[in-house]
PDB file of C-alpha atoms in Angstrom:
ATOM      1  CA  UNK A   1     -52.563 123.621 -62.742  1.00 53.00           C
ATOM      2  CA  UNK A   2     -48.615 123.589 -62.343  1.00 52.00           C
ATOM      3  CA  UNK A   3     -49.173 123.390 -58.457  1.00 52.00           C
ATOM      4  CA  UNK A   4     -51.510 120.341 -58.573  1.00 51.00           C
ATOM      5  CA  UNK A   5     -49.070 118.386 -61.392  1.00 49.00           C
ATOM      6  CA  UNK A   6     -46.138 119.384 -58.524  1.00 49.00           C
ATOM      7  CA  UNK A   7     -48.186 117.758 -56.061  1.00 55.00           C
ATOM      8  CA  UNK A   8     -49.449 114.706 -57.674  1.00 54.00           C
ATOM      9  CA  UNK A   9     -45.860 114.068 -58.928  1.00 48.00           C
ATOM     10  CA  UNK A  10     -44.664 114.423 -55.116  1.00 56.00           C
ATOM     11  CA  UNK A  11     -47.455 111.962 -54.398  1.00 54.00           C
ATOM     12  CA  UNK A  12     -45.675 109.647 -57.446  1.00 56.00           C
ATOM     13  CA  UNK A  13     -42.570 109.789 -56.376  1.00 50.00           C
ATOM     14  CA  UNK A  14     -43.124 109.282 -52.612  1.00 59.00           C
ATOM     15  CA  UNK A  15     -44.662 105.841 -53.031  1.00 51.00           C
ATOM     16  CA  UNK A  16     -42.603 104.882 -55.387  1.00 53.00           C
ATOM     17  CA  UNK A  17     -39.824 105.900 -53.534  1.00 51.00           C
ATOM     18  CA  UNK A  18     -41.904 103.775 -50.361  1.00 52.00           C
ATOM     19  CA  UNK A  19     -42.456 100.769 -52.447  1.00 47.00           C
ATOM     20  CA  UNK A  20     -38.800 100.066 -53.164  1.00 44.00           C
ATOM     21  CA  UNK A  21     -37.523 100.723 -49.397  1.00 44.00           C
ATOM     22  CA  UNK A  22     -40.361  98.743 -48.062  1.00 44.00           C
ATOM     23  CA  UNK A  23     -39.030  95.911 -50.999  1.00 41.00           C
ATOM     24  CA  UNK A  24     -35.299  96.762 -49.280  1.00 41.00           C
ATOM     25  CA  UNK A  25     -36.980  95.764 -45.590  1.00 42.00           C
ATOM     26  CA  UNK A  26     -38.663  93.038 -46.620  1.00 39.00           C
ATOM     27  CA  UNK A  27     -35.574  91.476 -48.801  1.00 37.00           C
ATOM     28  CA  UNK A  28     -33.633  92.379 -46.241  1.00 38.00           C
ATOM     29  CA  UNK A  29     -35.938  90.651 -43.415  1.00 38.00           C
ATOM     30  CA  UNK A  30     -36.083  87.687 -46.075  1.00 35.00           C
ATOM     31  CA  UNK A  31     -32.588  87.617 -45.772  1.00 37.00           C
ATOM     32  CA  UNK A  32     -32.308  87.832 -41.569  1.00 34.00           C
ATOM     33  CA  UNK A  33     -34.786  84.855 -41.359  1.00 33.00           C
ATOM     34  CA  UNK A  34     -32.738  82.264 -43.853  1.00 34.00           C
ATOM     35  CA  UNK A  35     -29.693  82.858 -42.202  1.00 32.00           C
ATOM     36  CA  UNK A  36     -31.065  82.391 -38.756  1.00 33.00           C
ATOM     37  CA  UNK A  37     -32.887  79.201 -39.463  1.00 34.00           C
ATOM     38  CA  UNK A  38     -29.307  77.536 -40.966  1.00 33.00           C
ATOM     39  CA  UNK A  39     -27.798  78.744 -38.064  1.00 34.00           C
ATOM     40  CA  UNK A  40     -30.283  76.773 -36.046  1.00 36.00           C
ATOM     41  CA  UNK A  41     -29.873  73.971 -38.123  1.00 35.00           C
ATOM     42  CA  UNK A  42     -28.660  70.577 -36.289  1.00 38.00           C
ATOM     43  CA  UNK A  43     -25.263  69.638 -36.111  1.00 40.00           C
ATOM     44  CA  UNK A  44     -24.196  67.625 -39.301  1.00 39.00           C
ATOM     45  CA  UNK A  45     -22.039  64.641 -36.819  1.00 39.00           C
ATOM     46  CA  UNK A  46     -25.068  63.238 -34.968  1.00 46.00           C
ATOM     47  CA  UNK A  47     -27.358  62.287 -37.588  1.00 47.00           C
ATOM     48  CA  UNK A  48     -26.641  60.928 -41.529  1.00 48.00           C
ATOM     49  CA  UNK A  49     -28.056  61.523 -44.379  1.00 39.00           C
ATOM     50  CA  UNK A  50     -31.257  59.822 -44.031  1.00 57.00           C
ATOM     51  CA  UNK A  51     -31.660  61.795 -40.507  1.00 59.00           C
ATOM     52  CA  UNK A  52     -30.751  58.674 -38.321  1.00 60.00           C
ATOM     53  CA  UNK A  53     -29.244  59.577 -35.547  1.00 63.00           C
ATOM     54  CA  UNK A  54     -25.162  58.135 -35.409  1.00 65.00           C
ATOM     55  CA  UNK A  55     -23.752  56.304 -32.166  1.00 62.00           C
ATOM     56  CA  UNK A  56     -21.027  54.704 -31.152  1.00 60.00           C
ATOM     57  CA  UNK A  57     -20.326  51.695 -32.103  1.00 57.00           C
ATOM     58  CA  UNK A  58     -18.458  49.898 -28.810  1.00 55.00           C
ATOM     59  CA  UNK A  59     -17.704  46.743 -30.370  1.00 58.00           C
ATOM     60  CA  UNK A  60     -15.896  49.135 -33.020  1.00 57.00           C
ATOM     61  CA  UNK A  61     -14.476  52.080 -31.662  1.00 61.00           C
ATOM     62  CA  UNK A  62     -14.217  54.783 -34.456  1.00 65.00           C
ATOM     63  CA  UNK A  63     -16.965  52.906 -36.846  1.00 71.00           C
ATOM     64  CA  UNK A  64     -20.064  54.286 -35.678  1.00 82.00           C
ATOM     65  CA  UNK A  65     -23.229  52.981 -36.339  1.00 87.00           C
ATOM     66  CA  UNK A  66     -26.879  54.526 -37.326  1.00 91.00           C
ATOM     67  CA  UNK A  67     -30.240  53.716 -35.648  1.00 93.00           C
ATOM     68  CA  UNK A  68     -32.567  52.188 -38.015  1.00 93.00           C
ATOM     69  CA  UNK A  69     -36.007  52.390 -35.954  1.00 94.00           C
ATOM     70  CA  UNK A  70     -37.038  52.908 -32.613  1.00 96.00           C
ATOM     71  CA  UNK A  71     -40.026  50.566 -30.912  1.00 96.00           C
ATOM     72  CA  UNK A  72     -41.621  51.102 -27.851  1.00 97.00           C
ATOM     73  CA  UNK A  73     -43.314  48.671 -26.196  1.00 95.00           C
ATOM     74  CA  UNK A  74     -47.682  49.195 -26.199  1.00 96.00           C
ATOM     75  CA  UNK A  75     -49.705  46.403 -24.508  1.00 96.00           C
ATOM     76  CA  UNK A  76     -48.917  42.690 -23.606  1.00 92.00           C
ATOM     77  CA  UNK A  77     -51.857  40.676 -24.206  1.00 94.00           C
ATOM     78  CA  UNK A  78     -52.955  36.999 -22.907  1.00 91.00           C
ATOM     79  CA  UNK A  79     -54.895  34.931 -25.147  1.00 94.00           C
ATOM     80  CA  UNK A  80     -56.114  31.228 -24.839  1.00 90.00           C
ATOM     81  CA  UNK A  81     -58.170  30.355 -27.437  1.00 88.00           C
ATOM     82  CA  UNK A  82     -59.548  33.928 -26.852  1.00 90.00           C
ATOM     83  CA  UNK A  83     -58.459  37.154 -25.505  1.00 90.00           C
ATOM     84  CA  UNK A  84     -57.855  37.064 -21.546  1.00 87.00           C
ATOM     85  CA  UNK A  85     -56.621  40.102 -20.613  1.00 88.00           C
ATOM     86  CA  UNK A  86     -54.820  43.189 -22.266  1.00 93.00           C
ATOM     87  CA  UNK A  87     -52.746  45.293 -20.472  1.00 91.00           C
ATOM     88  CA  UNK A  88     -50.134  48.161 -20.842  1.00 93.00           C
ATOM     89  CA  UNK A  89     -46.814  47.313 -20.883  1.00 90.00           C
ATOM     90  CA  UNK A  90     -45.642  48.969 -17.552  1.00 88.00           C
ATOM     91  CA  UNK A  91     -43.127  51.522 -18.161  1.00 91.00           C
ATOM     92  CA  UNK A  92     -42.001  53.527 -14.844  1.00 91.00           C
ATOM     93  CA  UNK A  93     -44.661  56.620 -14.201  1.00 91.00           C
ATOM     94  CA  UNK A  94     -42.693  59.632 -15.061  1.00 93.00           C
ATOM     95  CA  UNK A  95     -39.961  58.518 -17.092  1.00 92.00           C
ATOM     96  CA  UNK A  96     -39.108  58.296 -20.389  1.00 93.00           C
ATOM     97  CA  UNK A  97     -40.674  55.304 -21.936  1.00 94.00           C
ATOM     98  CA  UNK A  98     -38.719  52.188 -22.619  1.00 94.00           C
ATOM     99  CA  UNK A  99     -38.151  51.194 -25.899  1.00 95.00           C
ATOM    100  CA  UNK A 100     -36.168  48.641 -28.515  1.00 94.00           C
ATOM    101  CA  UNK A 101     -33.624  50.459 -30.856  1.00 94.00           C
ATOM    102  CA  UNK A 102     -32.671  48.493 -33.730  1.00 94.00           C
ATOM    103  CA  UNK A 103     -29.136  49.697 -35.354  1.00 93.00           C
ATOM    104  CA  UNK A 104     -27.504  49.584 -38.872  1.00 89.00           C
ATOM    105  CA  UNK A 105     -25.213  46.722 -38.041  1.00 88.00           C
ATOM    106  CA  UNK A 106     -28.039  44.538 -37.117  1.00 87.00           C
ATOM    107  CA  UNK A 107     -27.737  44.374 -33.302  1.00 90.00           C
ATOM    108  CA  UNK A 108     -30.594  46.158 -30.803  1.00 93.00           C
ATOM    109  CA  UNK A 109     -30.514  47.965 -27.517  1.00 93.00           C
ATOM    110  CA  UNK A 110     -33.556  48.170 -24.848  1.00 93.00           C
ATOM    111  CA  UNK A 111     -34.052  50.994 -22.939  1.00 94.00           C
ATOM    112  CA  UNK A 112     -35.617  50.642 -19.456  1.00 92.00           C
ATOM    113  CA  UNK A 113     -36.527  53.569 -16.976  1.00 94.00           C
ATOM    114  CA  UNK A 114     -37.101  53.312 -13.761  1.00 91.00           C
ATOM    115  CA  UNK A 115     -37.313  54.093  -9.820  1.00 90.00           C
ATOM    116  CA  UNK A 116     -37.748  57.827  -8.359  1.00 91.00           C
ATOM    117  CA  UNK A 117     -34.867  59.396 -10.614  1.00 94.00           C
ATOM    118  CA  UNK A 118     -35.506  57.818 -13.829  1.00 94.00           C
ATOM    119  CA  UNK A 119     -32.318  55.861 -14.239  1.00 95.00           C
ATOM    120  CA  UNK A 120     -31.916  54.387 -17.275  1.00 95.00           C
ATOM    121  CA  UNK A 121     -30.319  50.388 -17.725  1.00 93.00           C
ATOM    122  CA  UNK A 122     -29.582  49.899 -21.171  1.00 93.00           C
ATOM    123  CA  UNK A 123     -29.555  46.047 -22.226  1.00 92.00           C
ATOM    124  CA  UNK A 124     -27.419  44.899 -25.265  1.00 91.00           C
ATOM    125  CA  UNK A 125     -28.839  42.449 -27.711  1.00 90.00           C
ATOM    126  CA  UNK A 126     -31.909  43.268 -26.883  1.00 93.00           C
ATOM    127  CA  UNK A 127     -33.175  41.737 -30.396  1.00 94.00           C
ATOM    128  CA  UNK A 128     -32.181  38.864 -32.757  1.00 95.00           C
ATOM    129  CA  UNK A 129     -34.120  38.005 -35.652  1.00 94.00           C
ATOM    130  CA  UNK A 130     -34.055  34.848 -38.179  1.00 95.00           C
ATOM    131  CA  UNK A 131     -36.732  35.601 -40.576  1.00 95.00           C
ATOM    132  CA  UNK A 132     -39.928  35.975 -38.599  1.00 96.00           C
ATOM    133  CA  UNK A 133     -38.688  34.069 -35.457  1.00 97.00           C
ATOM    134  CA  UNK A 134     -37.047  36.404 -32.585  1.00 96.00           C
ATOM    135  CA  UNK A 135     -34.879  36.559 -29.461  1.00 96.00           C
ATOM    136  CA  UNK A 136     -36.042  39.292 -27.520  1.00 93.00           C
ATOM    137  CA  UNK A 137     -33.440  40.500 -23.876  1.00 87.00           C
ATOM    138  CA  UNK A 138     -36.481  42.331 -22.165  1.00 80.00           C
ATOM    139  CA  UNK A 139     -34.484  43.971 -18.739  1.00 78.00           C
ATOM    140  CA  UNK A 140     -31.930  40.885 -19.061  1.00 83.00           C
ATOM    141  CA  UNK A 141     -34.723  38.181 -19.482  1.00 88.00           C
ATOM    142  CA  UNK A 142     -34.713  35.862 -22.988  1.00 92.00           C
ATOM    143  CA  UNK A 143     -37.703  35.832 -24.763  1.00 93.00           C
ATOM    144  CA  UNK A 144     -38.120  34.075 -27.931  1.00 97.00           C
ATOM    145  CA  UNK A 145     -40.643  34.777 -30.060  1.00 97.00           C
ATOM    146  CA  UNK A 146     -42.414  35.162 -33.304  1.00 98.00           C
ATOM    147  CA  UNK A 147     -43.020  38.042 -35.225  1.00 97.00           C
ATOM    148  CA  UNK A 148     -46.723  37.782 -36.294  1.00 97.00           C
ATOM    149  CA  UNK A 149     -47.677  40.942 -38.259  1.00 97.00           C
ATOM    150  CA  UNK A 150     -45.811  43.838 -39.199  1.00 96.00           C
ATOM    151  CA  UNK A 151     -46.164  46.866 -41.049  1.00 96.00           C
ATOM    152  CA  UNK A 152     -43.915  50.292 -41.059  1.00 95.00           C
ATOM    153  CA  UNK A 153     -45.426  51.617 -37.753  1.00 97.00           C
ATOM    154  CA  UNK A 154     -46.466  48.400 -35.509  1.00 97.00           C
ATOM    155  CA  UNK A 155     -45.063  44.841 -34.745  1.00 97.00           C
ATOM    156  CA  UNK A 156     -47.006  42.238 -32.885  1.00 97.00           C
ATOM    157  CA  UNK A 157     -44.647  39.290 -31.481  1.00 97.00           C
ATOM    158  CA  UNK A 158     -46.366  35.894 -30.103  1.00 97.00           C
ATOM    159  CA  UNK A 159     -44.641  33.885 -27.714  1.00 96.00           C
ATOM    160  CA  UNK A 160     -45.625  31.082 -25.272  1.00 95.00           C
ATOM    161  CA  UNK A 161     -46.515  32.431 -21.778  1.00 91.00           C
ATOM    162  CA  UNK A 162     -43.523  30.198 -20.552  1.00 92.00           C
ATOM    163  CA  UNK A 163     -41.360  32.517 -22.127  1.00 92.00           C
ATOM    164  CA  UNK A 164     -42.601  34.983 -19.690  1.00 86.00           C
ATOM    165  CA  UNK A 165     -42.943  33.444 -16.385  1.00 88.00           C
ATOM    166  CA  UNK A 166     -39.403  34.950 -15.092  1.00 88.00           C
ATOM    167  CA  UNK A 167     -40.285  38.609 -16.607  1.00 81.00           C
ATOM    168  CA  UNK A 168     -43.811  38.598 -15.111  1.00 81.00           C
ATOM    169  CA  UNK A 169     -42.979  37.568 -11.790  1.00 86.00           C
ATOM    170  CA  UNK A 170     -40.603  40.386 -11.493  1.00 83.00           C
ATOM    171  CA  UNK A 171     -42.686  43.210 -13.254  1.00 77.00           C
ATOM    172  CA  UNK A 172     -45.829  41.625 -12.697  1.00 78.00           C
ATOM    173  CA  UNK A 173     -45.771  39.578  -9.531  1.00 86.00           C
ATOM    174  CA  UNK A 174     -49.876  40.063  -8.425  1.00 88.00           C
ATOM    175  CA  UNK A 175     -50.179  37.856 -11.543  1.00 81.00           C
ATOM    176  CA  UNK A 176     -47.545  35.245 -10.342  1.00 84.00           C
ATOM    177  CA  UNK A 177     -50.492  33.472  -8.460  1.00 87.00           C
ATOM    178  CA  UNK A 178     -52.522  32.940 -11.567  1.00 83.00           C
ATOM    179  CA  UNK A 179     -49.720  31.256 -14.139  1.00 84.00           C
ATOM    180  CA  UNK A 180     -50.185  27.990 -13.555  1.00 84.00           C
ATOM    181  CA  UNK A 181     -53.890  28.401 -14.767  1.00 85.00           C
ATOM    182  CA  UNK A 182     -52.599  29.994 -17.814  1.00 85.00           C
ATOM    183  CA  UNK A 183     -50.398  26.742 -19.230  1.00 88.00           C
ATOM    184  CA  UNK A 184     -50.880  26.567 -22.842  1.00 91.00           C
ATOM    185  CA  UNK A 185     -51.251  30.555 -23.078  1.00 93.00           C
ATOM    186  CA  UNK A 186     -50.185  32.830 -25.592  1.00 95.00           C
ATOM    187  CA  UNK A 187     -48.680  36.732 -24.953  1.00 93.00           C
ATOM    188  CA  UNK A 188     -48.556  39.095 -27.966  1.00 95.00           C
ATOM    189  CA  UNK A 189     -46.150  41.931 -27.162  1.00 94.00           C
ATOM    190  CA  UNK A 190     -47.661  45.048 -29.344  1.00 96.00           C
ATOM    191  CA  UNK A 191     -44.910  47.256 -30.684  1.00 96.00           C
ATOM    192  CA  UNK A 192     -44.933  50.591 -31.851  1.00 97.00           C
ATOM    193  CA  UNK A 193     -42.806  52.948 -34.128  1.00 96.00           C
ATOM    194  CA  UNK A 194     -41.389  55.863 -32.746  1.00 90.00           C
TER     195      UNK A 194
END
């Protein structure tokens, strides 16, 4: 009876003695995996404490300034008195998307893309708003505007197709032929959140 008591005591003690090195390894692992995820944590000068990322402010060297949203450009519709047409807004195939960048000291960027390499022309106030009525530099054309609906992830501007005639006959030009039909003419410029 001794021997089997011996034995079943060994047993004891050996997973006991397993169950606090295997609690070692796996504090210890614990411990491994917090430390490398802070150490992969981003870099506490680019964004604030919201998570916006900070950029320079030019006009202000030294007082940099946050972004407050990001908007890319959806569709560009044509309506009179009902829908005409809806079509993407034509960002360069292969490239980043353009977009509107709204920052904390209430002035805007856009963002265009284009050609074979993707070059990027950034255009500065690219957005100027009075309550809902707006003044919009799309690629160095003014657009004014008004904001129609809005909600935390979309905007929908309306402006009269006039507004448009110089933009669309640079980005759009097999359309050129038909603006004269479209006098009167409303485009909403759908917006989205990034």
């Amino acid at each position: 009876m001794g021997f089997f008591y011996l034995k079943n005591l060994q047993y004891i003690y050996r997973h006991i003695i397993n169950f606090y090195f295997m609690k070692k390894i796996l504090l210890f692992s614990t411990f491994l995996l917090s430390l490398s995820i802070v150490s992969c944590s981003s870099d506490d000068s680019t964004t604030t404490d919201k998570g916006n990322p900070i950029i320079e402010n030019p006009d202000n060297p030294g007082n940099n300034v946050t972004v407050k949203s990001t908007w890319e450009p959806k569709t560009i519709q044509l309506v009179k008195i009902i829908p005409l047409y809806t079509i993407d807004y034509p960002h360069s195939e292969g490239c980043t998307k353009d977009y509107l960048q709204l920052l904390s000291n209430d002035t805007a960027k856009f963002f265009h893309y284009e050609g074979a390499s993707c070059d990027v022309t950034e255009y500065g106030q690219a957005f100027q708003r009075n309550g809902n009525n707006v003044t919009m530099n799309l690629m160095g054309y003014t657009i004014k505007g008004v904001i129609a609906s809005e909600t935390s992830t979309s905007m929908e501007i309306h402006s009269e197709i006039t507004e448009y005639i110089p933009y669309i006959k640079i980005m759009l030009p097999q359309y050129e032929q038909y603006l004269n039909l479209l006098d009167g003419a409303t485009v909403k410029l759908h917006l989205t959140k990034k």
